Coordinates of C-alpha atoms and ligand atoms in Angstrom, one line a residue:
M9 CA 33.8 -30.8 -18.7
V10 CA 33.1 -27.1 -19.1
L11 CA 32.9 -25.0 -15.9
D12 CA 30.4 -22.2 -16.1
T13 CA 31.9 -19.4 -14.0
G14 CA 30.1 -16.6 -15.7
H15 CA 27.0 -16.3 -13.5
V16 CA 26.9 -17.0 -9.7
E17 CA 23.6 -15.8 -8.2
A18 CA 23.6 -13.5 -5.1
P19 CA 22.0 -16.1 -2.7
R20 CA 24.7 -18.6 -3.6
L21 CA 27.4 -16.0 -3.0
I22 CA 25.9 -15.2 0.4
L23 CA 25.7 -18.9 1.3
L24 CA 29.3 -19.4 0.2
A25 CA 30.4 -16.4 2.3
L26 CA 28.5 -17.8 5.3
A27 CA 30.0 -21.2 4.9
A28 CA 33.5 -19.7 4.7
L29 CA 32.8 -17.6 7.8
L30 CA 31.5 -20.7 9.6
G31 CA 34.5 -22.7 8.6
W32 CA 36.9 -20.0 9.7
T33 CA 35.1 -19.7 13.0
A34 CA 35.2 -23.5 13.6
W35 CA 38.9 -23.5 12.7
R36 CA 39.6 -20.6 15.0
V37 CA 37.8 -22.3 17.9
L38 CA 39.7 -25.5 17.3
Y39 CA 43.0 -23.7 17.0
N40 CA 42.4 -21.7 20.1
Q41 CA 41.6 -24.8 22.1
Y42 CA 44.3 -27.2 20.8
F43 CA 47.1 -25.3 18.9
H44 CA 47.2 -21.8 20.4
P45 CA 50.5 -21.0 22.4
L46 CA 48.3 -20.6 25.5
A47 CA 46.6 -24.0 25.0
H48 CA 48.3 -25.6 28.0
F49 CA 47.2 -22.9 30.5
P50 CA 44.2 -23.9 32.6
G51 CA 40.8 -22.2 32.4
P52 CA 37.2 -22.8 31.2
R53 CA 37.1 -24.6 27.9
W54 CA 34.8 -22.0 26.4
A55 CA 37.0 -19.2 27.6
A56 CA 39.9 -20.7 25.7
R57 CA 37.8 -21.0 22.6
T58 CA 36.2 -17.6 22.3
R59 CA 36.1 -14.1 23.9
L60 CA 32.3 -14.5 23.7
W61 CA 32.4 -16.6 26.8
L62 CA 33.6 -13.7 28.9
A63 CA 31.1 -11.4 27.2
Y64 CA 28.4 -13.9 28.1
M65 CA 29.5 -14.0 31.8
E66 CA 30.0 -10.3 32.2
V67 CA 27.4 -8.7 29.9
Y68 CA 24.6 -11.3 29.6
R69 CA 24.8 -12.8 33.1
G70 CA 25.9 -9.5 34.7
I71 CA 28.6 -11.0 36.9
S72 CA 31.2 -8.5 38.0
L73 CA 34.5 -9.3 36.2
S74 CA 36.2 -9.2 39.6
D75 CA 34.0 -12.1 40.9
I76 CA 34.6 -14.1 37.7
R77 CA 38.3 -13.9 38.3
Y78 CA 38.2 -14.9 41.9
Q79 CA 35.9 -17.9 41.0
L80 CA 38.2 -19.0 38.2
H81 CA 41.4 -18.8 40.3
K82 CA 39.7 -20.8 43.0
K83 CA 39.0 -23.5 40.5
Y84 CA 42.0 -23.4 38.2
G85 CA 44.9 -22.1 40.4
D86 CA 47.3 -19.2 40.1
I87 CA 47.2 -18.6 36.3
V88 CA 44.0 -18.7 34.4
R89 CA 43.3 -18.3 30.7
I90 CA 40.4 -16.0 30.8
T91 CA 40.0 -15.4 27.0
P92 CA 41.8 -17.1 24.1
D93 CA 44.8 -14.8 24.3
E94 CA 44.6 -13.4 27.8
L95 CA 46.0 -14.7 31.2
H96 CA 45.1 -13.4 34.6
F97 CA 47.4 -14.1 37.6
A98 CA 46.5 -14.6 41.2
N99 CA 49.9 -14.6 42.9
P100 CA 50.5 -11.1 44.2
E101 CA 54.1 -11.3 43.0
A102 CA 52.9 -11.3 39.4
F103 CA 52.0 -7.6 39.9
G104 CA 55.6 -6.5 40.0
D105 CA 56.4 -8.7 37.0
I106 CA 53.7 -7.0 34.9
Y107 CA 53.5 -3.4 36.1
N108 CA 57.0 -2.0 36.6
A109 CA 59.2 0.8 35.4
Q110 CA 61.2 -1.4 33.0
N111 CA 58.3 -2.9 31.1
K112 CA 57.5 -0.6 28.2
W113 CA 54.7 -2.8 27.1
D114 CA 51.7 -1.8 25.0
T115 CA 48.2 -2.0 26.3
D116 CA 45.4 -4.1 24.9
F117 CA 43.5 -2.2 22.3
R118 CA 40.2 -4.1 22.8
F119 CA 40.1 -2.9 26.4
Y120 CA 41.1 0.8 25.8
R121 CA 39.3 1.4 22.5
A122 CA 36.0 0.8 24.4
F123 CA 36.2 4.4 25.7
D124 CA 36.4 5.7 22.1
M125 CA 38.9 8.3 23.2
D126 CA 42.0 6.9 21.7
A127 CA 43.7 10.2 21.2
A128 CA 44.1 10.6 25.0
A129 CA 47.1 9.4 27.0
L130 CA 45.1 6.9 29.0
C131 CA 43.7 5.1 25.9
M132 CA 46.8 5.2 23.7
V133 CA 47.8 1.7 23.1
K134 CA 51.4 2.2 22.1
Y135 CA 53.9 2.9 24.9
E136 CA 55.8 5.6 23.0
A137 CA 52.7 7.6 22.1
A138 CA 51.4 7.5 25.7
K139 CA 54.8 8.5 27.1
E140 CA 55.1 11.5 24.8
R141 CA 51.7 12.7 25.9
K142 CA 52.3 12.0 29.5
D143 CA 55.6 13.9 29.4
V144 CA 53.7 16.9 28.1
L145 CA 51.1 16.8 30.9
S146 CA 53.2 15.6 33.8
P147 CA 54.5 19.0 35.0
L148 CA 50.9 20.2 35.6
F149 CA 50.3 17.1 37.8
S150 CA 53.6 17.2 39.6
R151 CA 53.8 17.4 43.4
Q152 CA 55.2 20.9 43.1
S153 CA 52.4 22.1 40.8
T154 CA 49.7 20.4 43.0
I155 CA 51.1 22.1 46.1
K156 CA 51.0 25.4 44.4
M157 CA 47.3 24.9 43.4
Q158 CA 46.1 23.7 46.8
E159 CA 44.3 27.0 47.7
L160 CA 42.2 26.3 44.6
L161 CA 41.5 22.8 45.8
Q162 CA 40.7 24.0 49.3
T163 CA 38.1 26.4 48.0
K164 CA 36.3 23.4 46.4
V165 CA 36.5 21.6 49.7
D166 CA 35.1 24.6 51.5
N167 CA 32.1 24.8 49.1
F168 CA 31.5 21.1 49.7
C169 CA 31.5 21.7 53.5
S170 CA 29.1 24.6 53.1
A171 CA 26.7 22.3 51.2
L172 CA 27.0 19.7 54.0
K173 CA 26.2 22.4 56.6
A174 CA 23.2 23.5 54.7
Q175 CA 21.9 19.9 54.4
H176 CA 22.4 19.4 58.1
A177 CA 20.4 22.5 58.8
T178 CA 17.5 20.8 57.2
K179 CA 18.1 17.8 59.4
M180 CA 19.0 15.5 56.5
A181 CA 21.7 13.0 56.2
S182 CA 24.1 13.9 53.3
D183 CA 24.6 11.4 50.5
L184 CA 28.4 11.4 50.7
S185 CA 28.7 8.8 47.9
L186 CA 27.3 11.4 45.5
G187 CA 28.8 14.4 47.4
F188 CA 32.4 13.1 47.1
R189 CA 32.0 12.5 43.4
C190 CA 30.5 16.0 42.9
L191 CA 33.5 17.5 44.8
A192 CA 36.0 15.6 42.7
M193 CA 34.3 16.7 39.5
D194 CA 34.3 20.4 40.6
T195 CA 38.0 20.0 41.5
I196 CA 39.1 18.3 38.4
T197 CA 37.3 20.6 36.0
E198 CA 38.7 23.7 37.8
F199 CA 42.2 22.2 37.8
C200 CA 42.2 20.9 34.2
Y201 CA 40.1 23.4 32.3
G202 CA 40.1 26.4 34.6
R203 CA 36.3 26.2 34.8
S204 CA 34.5 24.4 37.5
I205 CA 31.2 22.8 36.6
N206 CA 30.1 23.5 40.2
V207 CA 27.9 20.4 40.6
T208 CA 28.5 20.4 44.4
S209 CA 25.8 23.1 44.5
T210 CA 23.2 20.7 43.1
P211 CA 20.5 20.1 45.7
N212 CA 21.4 17.0 47.7
F213 CA 24.3 16.4 45.3
Q214 CA 21.9 14.8 42.8
A215 CA 24.0 15.9 39.9
D216 CA 22.8 14.5 36.5
L217 CA 26.4 14.3 35.3
V218 CA 27.3 11.8 38.1
F219 CA 24.3 9.6 37.1
A220 CA 25.1 10.0 33.4
L221 CA 28.7 8.8 33.8
D222 CA 27.4 5.7 35.7
E223 CA 25.0 5.1 32.9
M224 CA 27.8 5.0 30.5
L225 CA 29.7 2.2 32.4
P226 CA 27.7 -0.8 31.1
V227 CA 28.0 0.7 27.6
I228 CA 31.8 0.8 27.9
T229 CA 31.8 -2.8 29.1
L230 CA 29.7 -3.9 26.2
S231 CA 32.0 -2.0 23.8
K232 CA 34.9 -4.1 24.9
Y233 CA 33.4 -7.1 23.2
F234 CA 31.4 -5.6 20.4
I235 CA 33.1 -2.9 18.4
V236 CA 29.9 -2.0 16.6
I237 CA 28.6 -0.5 19.9
I238 CA 31.4 2.2 19.8
W239 CA 30.4 3.0 16.2
L240 CA 26.7 3.2 17.2
V241 CA 27.3 5.4 20.2
R242 CA 29.6 7.7 18.2
N243 CA 27.2 8.1 15.3
M244 CA 23.9 8.0 17.1
P245 CA 21.9 11.3 16.9
R246 CA 21.8 12.9 20.3
R247 CA 18.0 13.0 20.4
L248 CA 17.9 9.3 19.9
A249 CA 20.5 8.7 22.5
S250 CA 18.6 10.8 25.0
Y251 CA 15.4 9.0 24.1
L252 CA 17.0 5.5 24.5
G253 CA 19.0 6.5 27.6
S254 CA 17.8 8.4 30.6
P255 CA 17.3 12.2 30.8
T256 CA 20.6 12.5 32.7
L257 CA 22.5 11.8 29.4
S258 CA 21.8 15.4 28.3
S259 CA 24.1 16.6 31.1
L260 CA 27.0 14.6 29.5
F261 CA 26.2 16.2 26.1
K262 CA 26.2 19.6 27.8
L263 CA 29.6 18.9 29.3
Q264 CA 30.9 17.8 25.9
D265 CA 29.5 21.0 24.3
M266 CA 31.2 23.1 27.0
L267 CA 34.5 21.4 26.3
K268 CA 34.2 21.7 22.5
E269 CA 33.3 25.4 22.8
Q270 CA 36.2 26.0 25.2
I271 CA 38.7 24.2 22.9
D272 CA 37.3 26.0 19.8
G273 CA 37.7 29.3 21.6
I274 CA 41.3 28.6 22.6
L275 CA 42.3 27.4 19.1
R276 CA 40.7 30.5 17.6
D277 CA 42.4 32.8 20.0
P278 CA 45.3 31.1 21.9
A279 CA 46.0 34.5 23.6
Q280 CA 43.0 33.6 25.9
L281 CA 45.4 31.2 27.7
E282 CA 47.4 34.2 28.9
E283 CA 44.4 35.5 30.8
S284 CA 44.1 32.4 32.9
L285 CA 45.2 32.8 36.6
Y286 CA 46.9 29.4 36.7
P287 CA 48.0 26.8 34.1
T288 CA 45.4 24.4 32.7
I289 CA 45.8 21.3 30.5
Y290 CA 45.6 23.5 27.4
H291 CA 48.6 25.5 28.4
R292 CA 50.6 22.2 28.4
L293 CA 48.9 20.6 25.4
L294 CA 49.3 23.6 23.2
S295 CA 52.8 24.5 24.2
P296 CA 55.3 24.0 21.3
A297 CA 58.1 23.9 23.8
A298 CA 56.5 21.0 25.7
H299 CA 56.1 19.1 22.4
K300 CA 59.8 19.6 21.6
G301 CA 59.2 20.2 17.9
R302 CA 56.6 17.5 17.5
P303 CA 53.2 18.5 16.1
L304 CA 50.7 19.8 18.6
P305 CA 47.6 17.7 19.3
S306 CA 44.6 17.9 17.0
K307 CA 41.3 19.4 18.1
L308 CA 40.0 15.8 18.5
S309 CA 42.9 14.9 20.7
L310 CA 42.4 17.9 22.9
F311 CA 38.7 16.9 23.3
H312 CA 39.6 13.3 24.1
E313 CA 42.2 14.3 26.7
A314 CA 39.8 16.8 28.4
Q315 CA 37.1 14.2 28.7
V316 CA 39.4 11.3 29.8
L317 CA 40.8 13.5 32.6
L318 CA 37.4 14.1 34.0
H319 CA 36.6 10.4 33.9
A320 CA 40.0 9.3 35.3
G321 CA 40.2 12.1 37.8
A322 CA 36.7 12.3 39.3
G323 CA 35.4 8.8 39.8
P324 CA 38.3 7.2 41.6
V325 CA 38.8 10.1 44.0
G326 CA 35.1 10.2 44.9
M327 CA 34.8 6.5 45.4
S328 CA 38.0 6.2 47.3
L329 CA 36.8 8.9 49.7
T330 CA 33.5 7.0 50.1
T331 CA 35.4 3.8 51.0
T332 CA 37.7 5.5 53.5
V333 CA 35.0 7.6 55.3
H334 CA 32.7 4.6 55.5
H335 CA 35.4 2.5 57.2
V336 CA 36.5 5.3 59.6
L337 CA 32.9 5.8 60.7
N338 CA 32.6 2.0 61.3
I339 CA 35.4 2.0 63.9
P340 CA 34.3 3.2 67.3
G341 CA 36.4 6.1 68.4
A342 CA 38.3 6.5 65.1
Q343 CA 36.8 9.8 64.1
E344 CA 37.5 11.2 67.6
S345 CA 41.2 10.2 67.5
L346 CA 41.5 11.6 64.0
R347 CA 39.9 14.9 65.1
A348 CA 42.3 15.1 68.1
E349 CA 45.2 14.7 65.8
L350 CA 43.8 17.3 63.4
R351 CA 43.2 19.8 66.2
S352 CA 46.9 19.7 67.0
V353 CA 47.8 21.3 63.7
W354 CA 44.4 23.0 63.1
P355 CA 43.5 24.8 66.4
D356 CA 41.5 27.7 64.8
I357 CA 38.7 26.2 62.8
N358 CA 38.7 29.1 60.4
T359 CA 42.4 28.5 59.4
P360 CA 42.9 25.2 57.7
P361 CA 46.5 23.9 57.6
R362 CA 48.3 23.3 54.3
Y363 CA 48.7 20.0 52.7
E364 CA 52.4 19.8 53.6
V365 CA 51.4 19.9 57.2
L366 CA 48.5 17.4 56.9
E367 CA 50.5 14.7 55.1
K368 CA 52.9 14.6 58.1
L369 CA 50.1 13.5 60.4
P370 CA 50.6 9.8 61.2
F371 CA 47.0 8.7 61.9
L372 CA 45.5 10.7 59.0
T373 CA 48.2 9.3 56.7
A374 CA 47.5 5.7 57.9
I375 CA 43.8 6.2 57.2
V376 CA 44.5 7.6 53.7
R377 CA 46.8 4.6 53.0
E378 CA 44.3 2.0 54.3
G379 CA 41.6 3.7 52.3
F380 CA 43.6 3.3 49.1
R381 CA 44.3 -0.3 50.0
L382 CA 40.7 -1.2 50.5
F383 CA 39.4 0.8 47.5
P384 CA 38.8 -1.9 44.9
G385 CA 39.6 0.7 42.2
G386 CA 41.8 -0.8 39.5
A387 CA 40.6 -3.4 37.1
S388 CA 43.0 -5.9 35.7
L389 CA 44.7 -3.4 33.3
P390 CA 45.7 -5.5 30.3
R391 CA 49.3 -5.3 29.0
V392 CA 50.7 -7.1 25.9
V393 CA 53.8 -9.2 26.4
P394 CA 56.5 -8.1 23.9
P395 CA 57.6 -10.6 21.1
G396 CA 60.4 -12.2 23.1
G397 CA 58.0 -13.3 25.9
A398 CA 58.4 -12.7 29.6
I399 CA 58.6 -14.5 32.9
I400 CA 55.6 -13.7 35.1
S401 CA 55.0 -15.4 38.4
G402 CA 58.0 -17.7 37.5
V403 CA 56.4 -19.0 34.3
H404 CA 57.4 -18.2 30.7
I405 CA 54.6 -16.4 29.0
P406 CA 54.7 -16.2 25.1
G407 CA 55.0 -12.9 23.3
G408 CA 51.7 -11.4 22.2
T409 CA 49.8 -12.7 25.3
V410 CA 47.6 -10.2 27.0
V411 CA 48.3 -10.3 30.7
G412 CA 47.0 -8.5 33.8
Q413 CA 46.3 -8.6 37.5
S414 CA 43.5 -7.0 39.3
F415 CA 44.9 -4.8 42.0
T416 CA 42.7 -6.4 44.6
F417 CA 44.8 -9.6 44.3
V418 CA 47.6 -7.6 45.9
Q419 CA 45.7 -5.1 48.0
H420 CA 43.4 -7.7 49.5
A421 CA 45.8 -10.6 49.6
E422 CA 46.1 -12.3 53.0
A423 CA 49.7 -13.2 52.1
V424 CA 50.5 -9.5 51.9
F425 CA 48.2 -8.0 54.5
T426 CA 47.0 -9.9 57.5
D427 CA 43.2 -9.8 58.0
A428 CA 43.2 -8.2 54.6
H429 CA 39.5 -7.3 54.3
A430 CA 39.5 -5.3 57.6
F431 CA 40.2 -1.6 57.8
I432 CA 43.2 -1.4 60.1
P433 CA 45.0 1.9 59.8
E434 CA 47.5 0.7 62.5
R435 CA 49.2 -1.6 59.9
W436 CA 50.8 1.6 58.5
L437 CA 52.0 2.8 61.9
G438 CA 54.9 1.8 64.2
E439 CA 58.0 -0.3 63.9
N440 CA 56.4 -3.1 61.9
A441 CA 54.5 -0.8 59.6
K442 CA 54.1 -1.7 55.9
P443 CA 56.3 0.4 53.6
P444 CA 54.3 3.4 52.3
E445 CA 54.7 2.4 48.7
A446 CA 52.6 -0.7 49.4
S447 CA 49.6 1.7 49.4
T448 CA 50.3 3.1 46.0
V449 CA 49.5 -0.1 44.2
A450 CA 46.0 1.5 43.7
F451 CA 47.6 3.9 41.2
S452 CA 49.3 1.1 39.3
R453 CA 53.0 1.0 38.7
G454 CA 55.4 1.6 35.8
P455 CA 55.1 3.9 32.8
R456 CA 51.3 3.7 32.6
S457 CA 50.7 4.4 36.2
C458 CA 48.4 7.2 37.4
L459 CA 49.2 10.7 36.2
G460 CA 47.0 12.3 38.9
I461 CA 48.6 10.6 41.9
N462 CA 49.8 13.8 43.5
L463 CA 46.5 15.6 42.8
A464 CA 44.5 12.7 44.2
H465 CA 46.6 12.6 47.4
C466 CA 46.2 16.4 47.9
E467 CA 42.5 16.3 47.3
I468 CA 42.0 13.4 49.7
Y469 CA 44.1 14.8 52.5
L470 CA 42.4 18.2 52.3
T471 CA 38.9 16.6 52.1
L472 CA 39.4 14.2 55.0
A473 CA 41.0 16.8 57.2
S474 CA 38.1 19.3 56.6
L475 CA 35.4 16.7 57.0
F476 CA 36.7 15.3 60.3
R477 CA 37.8 18.6 61.8
R478 CA 34.7 20.5 60.8
F479 CA 32.0 17.9 61.4
E480 CA 30.9 15.3 63.9
M481 CA 29.6 12.5 61.8
R482 CA 27.0 9.9 62.3
V483 CA 26.0 7.3 59.8
D484 CA 22.3 7.2 58.9
T485 CA 21.7 3.6 60.0
S486 CA 18.2 3.6 58.5
R487 CA 19.8 3.2 55.1
P488 CA 22.6 0.6 55.5
V489 CA 25.4 1.3 53.1
D490 CA 26.3 -1.4 50.5
L491 CA 29.7 -0.9 49.0
T492 CA 29.7 -4.2 47.1
Y493 CA 31.5 -3.3 44.0
K494 CA 30.9 -4.0 40.4
E495 CA 33.9 -3.8 38.1
H496 CA 33.6 -2.1 34.8
Y497 CA 36.8 -0.2 34.1
V498 CA 37.1 1.1 37.6
A499 CA 34.9 -0.1 40.5
S500 CA 31.4 1.2 40.8
F501 CA 29.2 0.9 43.9
P502 CA 25.7 0.3 42.6
G503 CA 24.3 -0.5 46.1
E504 CA 22.9 1.8 48.8
H505 CA 24.9 5.0 49.1
L506 CA 26.7 6.2 52.2
H507 CA 24.4 8.6 54.1
V508 CA 25.8 10.5 57.0
F509 CA 24.5 13.2 59.3
C510 CA 27.3 15.9 59.4
K511 CA 26.9 18.1 62.4
P512 CA 29.1 21.2 62.2
I513 CA 31.6 21.8 65.0
G514 CA 31.6 25.4 66.2
V515 CA 35.2 25.8 67.3
Ligands
HEM8 C1 42.1 7.8 44.1 C2 42.3 8.3 43.0 C3 42.9 7.7 41.8 C4 43.2 6.4 41.6 C5 43.0 5.2 42.5 C6 43.7 6.3 40.2 C7 44.2 5.1 39.6 C8 44.8 5.0 38.4 C9 45.2 3.8 37.8 C10 45.2 2.4 38.4 C11 45.7 4.1 36.6 C12 46.3 3.1 35.5 C13 45.3 3.0 34.4 C14 45.7 2.1 33.3 O1 46.8 1.5 33.3 O2 44.9 1.9 32.4 C15 45.5 5.5 36.4 C16 45.9 6.2 35.2 C17 45.6 7.5 35.0 N1 45.1 8.3 35.9 FE1 44.5 7.9 37.8 N2 43.8 7.5 39.6 C18 43.3 8.4 40.6 C19 43.1 9.7 40.4 C20 43.4 10.4 39.3 C21 43.4 11.8 39.1 C22 42.9 12.8 40.2 C23 43.7 12.1 37.8 C24 43.8 13.5 37.3 C25 43.4 13.9 36.2 C26 44.1 10.8 37.2 C27 44.5 10.7 35.9 C28 45.0 9.6 35.3 C29 45.5 9.4 34.0 C30 45.5 10.6 32.9 C31 45.9 8.1 33.8 C32 46.5 7.5 32.5 C33 47.9 7.3 32.6 C34 48.5 6.5 31.4 O3 47.8 5.9 30.7 O4 49.7 6.5 31.2 N3 43.9 9.8 38.1 N4 45.0 6.0 37.5

């Protein structure tokens, strides 16, 4: 028999390719369910077969990933296979097994690439690369450096308080959900770039940039599952993006232009950095000494880092403040007790105390800690178990498995905190107080933990102190706040904002 291999028509080729793809997919699905090293872990059958199950739940059905996890653990127990190669753990002890100083584990690229900023520390998948970058930036974010810069942070808080006063003068309740995020943005941009974007001065805190960042959240979630979205967003002409999105997107483009222009300027003329009154991220990122002979970051890397710091630094601070203030205002007498404590170190209203004084106040500190605990901030940040495998929650987990635990499984666990969903600052006070480090779970642990932990603490202490010392606050009950959270990368609060009447205190 003679086989004619000379001419295969295009349609037949396409059919063959489709058949091969179908065959491969069928095999992959079968393999994932029956032969995969994680095949014996419990979870929904479709979750074991394909990542598309989670995409369907999160993107198509719009269920918050945090709710999906809680439902799965309720049904399947402590360890759940949530995608073919990923396990999530409910037992709070797993947290220390995954996120600790010894584990130099890589992160999961599918999660972090969704930001399309892989040349920034936060999104670097490899432990070594992220460590090098963090070592360069860390001195800027150290406790010492933050303490030195606190006057700068206080000026941002003062501007914010002036805006609250002006809003109160018109008898309106202030939207603190937006206000705190504006304040955090002004602070982070001043701190990182040496240029504040001054969104706190936007009427009623309705800053387009805040809305634009929210608008990007579902896109980031979609990108986790479909890489093509990243490519589309990256290459889409701006006019088309603005047309498809909302008008607020143009504010994001403006910010990007500002950063690009700033970076171009500094690269053209590095001497500009010497004119700055205080160090910025560029002083560190472009310092040959800080890089110890390694090449300096590319222009793209500078751009990614600058953007990521805004995302990482502004959202969580703003939302954590919203959570804390909402809870304090819900406890009768709490703001009065806090004010009394603040007056003891801040008698003259025109002379705010320093951060070092504030952080020694027991009740304020308890409130800050309890606020961090109840803030549902961190997602389940995926880490990849190294080739030898690891013991997590007492079980051997094979190398290559993606593992994670959402922080709420520790922070809101009844086994760790009695009456875990209630805001009880007293749990951090007195003889039986929880150890302070229990509140820092919110910043993660280990080598990939938060770079901005000192800055965040300083911002939050200064803001809460000014707010409660300078204003008598009353929640606008005509607009009941809804802090039900939706998890994207960090929590977002899509419900009704926190509106508060902030009446200035004269003395
Ligand atoms: C209440 C405020 C904050 C909370 C709860 C918080 C929480 C976190 C968490 C949970 C991580 C780990 C992320 C991961 O593993 O993917 C993280 C990382 C990070 N945070 Fe924060 N953060 C806060 C404020 C800030 C601030 C003010 C900055 C300053 C710019 C900042 C910069 C960063 C950076 C750069 C990383 C990446 C570190 C790495 O990948 O090694 N954060 N943060």
